[in-house]
Coordinates of C-alpha atoms and ligand atoms in Angstrom, one line a residue:
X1165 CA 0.0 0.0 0.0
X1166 CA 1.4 3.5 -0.7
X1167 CA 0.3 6.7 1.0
X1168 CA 1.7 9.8 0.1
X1169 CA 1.2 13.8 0.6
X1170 CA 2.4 16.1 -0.9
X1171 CA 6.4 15.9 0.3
X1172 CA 6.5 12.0 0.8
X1173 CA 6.1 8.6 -0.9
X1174 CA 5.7 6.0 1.9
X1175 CA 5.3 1.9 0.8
X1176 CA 3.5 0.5 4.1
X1177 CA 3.3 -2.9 4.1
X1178 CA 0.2 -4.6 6.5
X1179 CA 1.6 -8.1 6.9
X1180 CA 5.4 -6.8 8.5
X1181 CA 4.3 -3.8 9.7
X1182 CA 7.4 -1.8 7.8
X1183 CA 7.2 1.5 5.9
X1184 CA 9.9 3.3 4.5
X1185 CA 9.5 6.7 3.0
X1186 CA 11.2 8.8 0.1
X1187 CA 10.7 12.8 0.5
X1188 CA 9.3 13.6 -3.2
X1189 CA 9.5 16.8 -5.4
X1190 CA 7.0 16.1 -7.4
X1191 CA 5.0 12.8 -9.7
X1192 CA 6.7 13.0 -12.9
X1193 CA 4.3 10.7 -14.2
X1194 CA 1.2 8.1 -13.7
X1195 CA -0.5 5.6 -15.8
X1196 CA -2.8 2.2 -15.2
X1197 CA -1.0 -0.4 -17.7
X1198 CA -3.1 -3.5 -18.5
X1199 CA -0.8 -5.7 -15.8
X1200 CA -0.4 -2.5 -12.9
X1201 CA -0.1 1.2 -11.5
X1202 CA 3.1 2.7 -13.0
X1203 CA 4.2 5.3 -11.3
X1204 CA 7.5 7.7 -11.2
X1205 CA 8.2 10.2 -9.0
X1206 CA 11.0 12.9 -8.4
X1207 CA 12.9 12.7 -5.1
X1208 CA 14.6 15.0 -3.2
X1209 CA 17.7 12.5 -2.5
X1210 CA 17.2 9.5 -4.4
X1211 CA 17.3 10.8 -8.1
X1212 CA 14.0 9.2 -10.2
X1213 CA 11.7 7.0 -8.2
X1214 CA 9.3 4.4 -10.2
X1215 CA 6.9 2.5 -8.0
X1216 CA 4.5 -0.1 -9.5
X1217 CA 1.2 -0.8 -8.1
X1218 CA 2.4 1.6 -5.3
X1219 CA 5.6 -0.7 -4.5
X1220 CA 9.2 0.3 -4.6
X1221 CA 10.7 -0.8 -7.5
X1222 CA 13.8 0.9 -8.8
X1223 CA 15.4 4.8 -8.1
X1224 CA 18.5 6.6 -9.5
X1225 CA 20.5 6.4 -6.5
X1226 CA 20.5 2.8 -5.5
X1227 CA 19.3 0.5 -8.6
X1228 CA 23.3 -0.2 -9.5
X1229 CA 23.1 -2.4 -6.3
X1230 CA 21.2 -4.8 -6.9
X1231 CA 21.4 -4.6 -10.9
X1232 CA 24.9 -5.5 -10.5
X1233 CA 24.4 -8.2 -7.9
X1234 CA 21.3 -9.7 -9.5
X1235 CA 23.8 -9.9 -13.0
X1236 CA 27.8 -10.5 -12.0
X1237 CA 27.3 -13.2 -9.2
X1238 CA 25.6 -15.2 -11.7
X1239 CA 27.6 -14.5 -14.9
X1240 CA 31.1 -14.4 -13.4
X1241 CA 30.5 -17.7 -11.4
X1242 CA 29.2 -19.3 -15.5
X1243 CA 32.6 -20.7 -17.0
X1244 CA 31.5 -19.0 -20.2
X1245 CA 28.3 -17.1 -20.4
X1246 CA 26.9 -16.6 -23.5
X1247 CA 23.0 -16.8 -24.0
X1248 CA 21.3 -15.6 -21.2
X1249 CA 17.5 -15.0 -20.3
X1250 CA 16.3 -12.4 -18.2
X1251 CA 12.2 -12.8 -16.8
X1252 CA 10.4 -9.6 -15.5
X1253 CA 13.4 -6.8 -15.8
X1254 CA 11.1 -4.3 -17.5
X1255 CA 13.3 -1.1 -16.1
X1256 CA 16.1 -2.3 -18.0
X1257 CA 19.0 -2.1 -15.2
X1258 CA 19.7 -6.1 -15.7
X1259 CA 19.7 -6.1 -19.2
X1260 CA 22.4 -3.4 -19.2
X1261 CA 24.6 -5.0 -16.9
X1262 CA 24.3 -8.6 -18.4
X1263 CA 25.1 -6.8 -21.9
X1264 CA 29.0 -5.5 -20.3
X1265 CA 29.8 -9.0 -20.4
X1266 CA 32.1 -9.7 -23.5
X1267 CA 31.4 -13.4 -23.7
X1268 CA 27.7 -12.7 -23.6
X1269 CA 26.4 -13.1 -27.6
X1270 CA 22.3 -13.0 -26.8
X1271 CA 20.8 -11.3 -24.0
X1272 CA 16.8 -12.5 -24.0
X1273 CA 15.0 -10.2 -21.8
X1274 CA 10.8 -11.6 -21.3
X1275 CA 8.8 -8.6 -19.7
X1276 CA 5.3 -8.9 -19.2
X1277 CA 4.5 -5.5 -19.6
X1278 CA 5.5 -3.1 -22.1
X1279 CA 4.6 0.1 -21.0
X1280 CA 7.4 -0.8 -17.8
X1281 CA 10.0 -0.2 -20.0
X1282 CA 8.5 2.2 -22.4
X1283 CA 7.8 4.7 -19.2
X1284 CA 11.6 3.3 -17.9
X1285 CA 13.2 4.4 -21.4
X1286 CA 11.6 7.7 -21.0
X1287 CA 12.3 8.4 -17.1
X1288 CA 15.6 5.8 -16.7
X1289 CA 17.6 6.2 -19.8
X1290 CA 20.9 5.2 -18.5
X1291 CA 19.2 2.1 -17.5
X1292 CA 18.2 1.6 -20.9
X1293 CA 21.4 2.3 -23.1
X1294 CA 21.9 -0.9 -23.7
X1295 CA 18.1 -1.9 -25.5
X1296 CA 19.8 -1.4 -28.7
X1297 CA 22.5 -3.9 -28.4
X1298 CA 22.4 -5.7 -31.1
X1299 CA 22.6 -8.9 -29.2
X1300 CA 19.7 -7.7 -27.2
X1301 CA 16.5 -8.8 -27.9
X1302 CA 13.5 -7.8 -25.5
X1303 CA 10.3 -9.2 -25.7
X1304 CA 7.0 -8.5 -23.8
X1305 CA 5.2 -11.5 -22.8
X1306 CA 4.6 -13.9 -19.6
X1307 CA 7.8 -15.3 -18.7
X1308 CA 5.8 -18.4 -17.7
X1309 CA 4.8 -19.1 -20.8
X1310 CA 7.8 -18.2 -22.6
X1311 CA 9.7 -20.7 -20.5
X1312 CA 7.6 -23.5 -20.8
X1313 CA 8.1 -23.2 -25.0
X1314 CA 11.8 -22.7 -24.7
X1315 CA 14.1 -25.0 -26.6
X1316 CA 16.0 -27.9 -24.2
X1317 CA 19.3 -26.5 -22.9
X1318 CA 19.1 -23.6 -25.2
X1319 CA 20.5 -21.2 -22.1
X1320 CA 23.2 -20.5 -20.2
X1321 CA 22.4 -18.0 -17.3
X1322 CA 18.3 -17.2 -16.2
X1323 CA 17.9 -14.5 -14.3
X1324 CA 14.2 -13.6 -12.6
X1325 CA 14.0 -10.1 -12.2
X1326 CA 10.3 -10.2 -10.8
X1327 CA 8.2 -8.0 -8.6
X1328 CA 7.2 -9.7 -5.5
X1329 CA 5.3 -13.2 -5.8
X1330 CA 1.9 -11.7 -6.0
X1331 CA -0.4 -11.7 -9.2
X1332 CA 1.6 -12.1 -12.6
X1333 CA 5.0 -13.0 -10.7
X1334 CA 3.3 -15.9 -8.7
X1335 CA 3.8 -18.1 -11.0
X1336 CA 8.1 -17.8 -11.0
X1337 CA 8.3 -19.0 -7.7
X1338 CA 7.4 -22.5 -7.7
X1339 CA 8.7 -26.2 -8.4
X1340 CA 6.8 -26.3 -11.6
X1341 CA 8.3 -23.1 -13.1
X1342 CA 12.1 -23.9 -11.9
X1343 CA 11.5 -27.5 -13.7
X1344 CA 11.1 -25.6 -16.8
X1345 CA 14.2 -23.1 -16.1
X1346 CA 16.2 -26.7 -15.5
X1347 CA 15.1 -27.9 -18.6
X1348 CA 15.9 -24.8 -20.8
X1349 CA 19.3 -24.5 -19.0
X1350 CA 22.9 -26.1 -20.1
X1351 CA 24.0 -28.9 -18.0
X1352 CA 26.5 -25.9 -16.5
X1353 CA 23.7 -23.5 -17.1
X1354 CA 23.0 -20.7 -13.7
X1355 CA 19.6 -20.0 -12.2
X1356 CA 19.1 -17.0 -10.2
X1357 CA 16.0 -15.4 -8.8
X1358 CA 15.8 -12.3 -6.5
X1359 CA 14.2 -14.0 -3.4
X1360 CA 13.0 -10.9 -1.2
X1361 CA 14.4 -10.1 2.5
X1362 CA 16.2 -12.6 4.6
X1363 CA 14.5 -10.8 7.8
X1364 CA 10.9 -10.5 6.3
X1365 CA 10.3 -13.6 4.1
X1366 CA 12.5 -16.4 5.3
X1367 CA 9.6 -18.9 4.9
X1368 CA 9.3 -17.7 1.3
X1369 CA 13.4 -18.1 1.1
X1370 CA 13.0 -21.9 2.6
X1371 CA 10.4 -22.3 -0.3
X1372 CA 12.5 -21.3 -2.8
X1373 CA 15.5 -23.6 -2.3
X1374 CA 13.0 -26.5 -1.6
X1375 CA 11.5 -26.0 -5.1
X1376 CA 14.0 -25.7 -6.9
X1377 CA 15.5 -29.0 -5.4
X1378 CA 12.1 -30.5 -5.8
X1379 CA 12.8 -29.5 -9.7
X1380 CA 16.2 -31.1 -9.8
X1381 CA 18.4 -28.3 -9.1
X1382 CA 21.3 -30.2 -6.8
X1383 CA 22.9 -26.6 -5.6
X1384 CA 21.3 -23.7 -4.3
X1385 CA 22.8 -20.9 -2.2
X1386 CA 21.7 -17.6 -1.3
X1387 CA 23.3 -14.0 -1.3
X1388 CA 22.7 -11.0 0.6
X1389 CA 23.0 -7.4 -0.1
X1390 CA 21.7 -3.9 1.1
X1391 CA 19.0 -2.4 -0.8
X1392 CA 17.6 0.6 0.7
X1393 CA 14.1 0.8 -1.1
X1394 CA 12.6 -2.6 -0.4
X1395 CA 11.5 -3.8 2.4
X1396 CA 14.0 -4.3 5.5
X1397 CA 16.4 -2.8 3.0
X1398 CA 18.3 -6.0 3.1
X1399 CA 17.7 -8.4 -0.2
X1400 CA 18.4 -11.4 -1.4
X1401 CA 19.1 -13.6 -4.7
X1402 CA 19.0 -17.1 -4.5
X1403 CA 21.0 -19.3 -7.2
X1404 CA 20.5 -22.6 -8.7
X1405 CA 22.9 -25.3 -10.8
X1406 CA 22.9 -28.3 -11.9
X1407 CA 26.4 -29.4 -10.7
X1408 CA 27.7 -28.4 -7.2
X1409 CA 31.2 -28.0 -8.8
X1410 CA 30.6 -24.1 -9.2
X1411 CA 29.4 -23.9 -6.1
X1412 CA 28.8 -20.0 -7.6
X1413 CA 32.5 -19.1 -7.1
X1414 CA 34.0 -16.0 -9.0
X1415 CA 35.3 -17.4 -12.2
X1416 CA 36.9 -14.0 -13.3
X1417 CA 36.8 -10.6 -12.5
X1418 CA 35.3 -7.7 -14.2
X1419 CA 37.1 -6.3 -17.4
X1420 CA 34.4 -3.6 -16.7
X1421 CA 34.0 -0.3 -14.5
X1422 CA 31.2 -1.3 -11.2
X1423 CA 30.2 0.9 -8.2
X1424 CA 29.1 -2.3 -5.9
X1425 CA 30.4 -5.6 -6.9
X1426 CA 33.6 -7.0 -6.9
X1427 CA 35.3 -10.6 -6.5
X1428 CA 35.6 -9.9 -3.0
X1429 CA 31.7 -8.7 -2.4
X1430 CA 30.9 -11.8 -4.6
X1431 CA 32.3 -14.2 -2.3
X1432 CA 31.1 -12.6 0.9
X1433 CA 27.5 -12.4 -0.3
X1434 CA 27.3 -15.7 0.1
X1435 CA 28.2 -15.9 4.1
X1436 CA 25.0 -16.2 5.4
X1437 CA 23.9 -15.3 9.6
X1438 CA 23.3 -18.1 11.3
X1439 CA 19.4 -17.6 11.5
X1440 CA 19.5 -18.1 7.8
X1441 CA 21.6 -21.0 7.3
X1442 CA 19.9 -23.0 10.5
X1443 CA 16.9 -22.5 8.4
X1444 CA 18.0 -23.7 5.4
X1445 CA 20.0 -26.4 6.6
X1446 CA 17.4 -28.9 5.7
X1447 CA 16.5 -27.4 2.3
X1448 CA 19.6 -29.5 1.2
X1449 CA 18.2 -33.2 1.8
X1450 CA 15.2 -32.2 -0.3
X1451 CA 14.1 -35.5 -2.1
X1452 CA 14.2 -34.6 -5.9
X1453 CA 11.0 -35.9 -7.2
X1454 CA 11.8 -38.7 -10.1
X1455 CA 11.9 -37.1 -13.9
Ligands
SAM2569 N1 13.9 -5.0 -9.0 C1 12.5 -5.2 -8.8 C2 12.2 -6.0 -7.6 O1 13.1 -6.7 -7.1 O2 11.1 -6.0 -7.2 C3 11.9 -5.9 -10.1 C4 12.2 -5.1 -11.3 S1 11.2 -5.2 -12.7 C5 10.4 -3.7 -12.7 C6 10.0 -6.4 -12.3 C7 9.2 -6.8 -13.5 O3 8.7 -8.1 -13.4 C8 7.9 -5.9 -13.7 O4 8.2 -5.0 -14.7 C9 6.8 -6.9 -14.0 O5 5.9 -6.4 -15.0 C10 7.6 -8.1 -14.4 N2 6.8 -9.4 -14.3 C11 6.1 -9.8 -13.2 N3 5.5 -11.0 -13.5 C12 6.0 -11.4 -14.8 C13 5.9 -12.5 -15.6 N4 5.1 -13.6 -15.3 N5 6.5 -12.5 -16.8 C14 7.3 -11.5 -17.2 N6 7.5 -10.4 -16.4 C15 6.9 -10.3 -15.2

C-alpha cells in the first residue's frame, strides 16, 4: 500500500508492519497499464523513483546495487556465459549489466508489460542504453509461458528479475516453473532469482530452495545485499545449478568499470547469519522428485 502527501512517498506494508518513506519533489508521471499502477516520482535524494502498483521498485541512486548483484554473481561464477534470459526486468537495469559481459552473444530479456520499459526508457535512460545492443533482444510477454516453449538447454544463465510473488510474478516461484528453467538450462547452465528479504520472508526463502531442489536443481545458495528501497532494506538472490562443482565461485573478475560488486563482495554475499543457514540447513536433503 502507498500513501503519500504532498512531500512523501511512503510503501506500508500490512503483513510486517514496515514502511519506508522517500521525501518527493513532485510525480513525474502516472499511468494504469493492462498488468499495474506505473508510477514515477522525483525525489529530493534519491534521483528518479518508479513505484508499481504503489511498490518500490527501482530509483537513480541505488538500482546499481542490486542490478549488479542480481547480473555478476551469476555471470562471473558461469565458466563461459553466452546466451542468457532475463524474466520480468522491465526497467532495464539487468539487461544493461548482463550486456557488459564480452562473452555474452544473446541477452533475451521476457517482460510482461510493455509500457514498464517504455515509461523506464523515458524516465531511466541510463538504464536503458543498452536496449539497442544488437545482441539484445526484449520481448514482452509472460515469462511463464515463454519458458515453458523454450528449446531444451538452449541457455546458459536465467535471471528472474520479478516483482514480488503476487499476481503475474506468482507463477516464477514455484517447483513447476524452476523445472522448466532446468530444462531450458545447459547442464552448466545458472539460475538465479531475487528472493526478497532474509529478515521478512525467510519462509518464502526456505520455499525457494526446496522447489528448486524438488525441480532437480542439486545446488542452491543464497546471497545477501543492502537495498535501501525494499522492504528491510536488506535483499536477497537465490542461485541454482545443476552441478555443485561451481558452487557460484568467481570465475573472473570484471574487465568492466562497477560501483558495488567485486570478487571480494561476490564471495562474501554468500556468508549467510546463522538464523539463515539454520533455516536452510534442511533445504539441502530435499528429495528430488523422479523425472
Ligand atoms: N527490482 C524489482 C524487484 O526486485 O522487485 C523488479 C524489477 S522489474 C520492474 C519487475 C518486473 O517483473 C515488472 O516490470 C513486472 O511487470 C515483471 N513481471 C512480473 N511477472 C512477470 C511474468 N510472469 N513474466 C514477465 N515479467 C513479469
Amino acid at each position: 500500500m502507498s500513501l503519500h502527501n504532498d512531500n512523501w512517498f511512503t510503501e506500508a506494508n500490512e503483513q510486517t508492519g514496515i514502511a519506508f518513506s522517500l521525501r518527493l519533489t513532485k510525480k513525474l508521471h502516472e499511468e494504469q497499464s493492462p498488468y499495474q499502477l506505473i508510477t514515477i516520482y522525483d525525489t529530493k535524494e534519491f534521483g528518479k523513483l518508479m513505484a508499481l502498483d504503489g511498490l518500490y521498485m527501482v530509483t537513480d541512486r541505488d538500482n546499481f546495487i542490486y542490478h549488479e548483484m542480481m547480473s555478476h554473481t551469476a555471470l562471473f561464477a558461469h565458466p563461459n556465459p553466452r546466451t542468457v534470459v532475463i524474466i520480468g526486468g522491465g526497467d532495464c537495469g539487468t539487461l544493461r549489466e548482463v550486456l557488459k559481459h564480452p562473452t555474452v552473444e544473446h541477452a533475451i530479456q521476457i517482460e510482461i508489460d510493455e509500457r514498464v520499459t517504455r515509461v523506464s526508457e523515458q524516465y531511466f535512460p541510463v538504464l536503458c542504453e543498452s536496449n539497442h545492443d544488437p545482441r539484445a533482444q526484449l520481448l514482452f510477454e509472460d515469462g511463464i509461458k515463454w519458458m515453458a516453449a523454450a528449446a531444451d538447454q538452449s541457455c546458459d544463465v536465467i535471471i528472474i528479475d520479478s516483482t514480488d510473488p503476487i499476481g503475474p510474478a506468482e507463477g516464477l516461484f514455484n517447483e513447476k516453473f524452476y523445472r522448466e528453467c532446468r530444462r531450458v538450462l545447459a547442464t552448466d547452465g545458472i539460475l538465479i532469482q531475487q528472493s526478497e528479504s532474509p529478515l521478512l520472508h525467510l519462509p518464502l526463502l526456505k520455499s525457494i530452495h526446496t522447489a528448486m531442489r524438488k525441480a532437480g536443481f542439486t545446488a542452491t545458495r543464497t546471497l545477501h545485499f543492502p537495498q535501501c528501497i525494499y522492504p528491510s532494506g536488506w535483499w536477497s538472490a537465490t542461485l541454482a545449478s545443476h552441478e555443485d562443482v561451481t558452487q557460484f565461485r568467481v570465475n573472473s573478475t570484471p574487465s568492466f568499470d562497477t560501483r558495488y560488486y567485486n570478487a571480494q563482495i561476490h564471495t562474501a554475499s554468500f556468508a549467510l547469519p546463522t538464523f539463515v543457514t539454520e533455516t536452510l540447513r534442511d533445504c539441502e536433503n530435499t528429495p528430488q522428485l523422479s523425472e
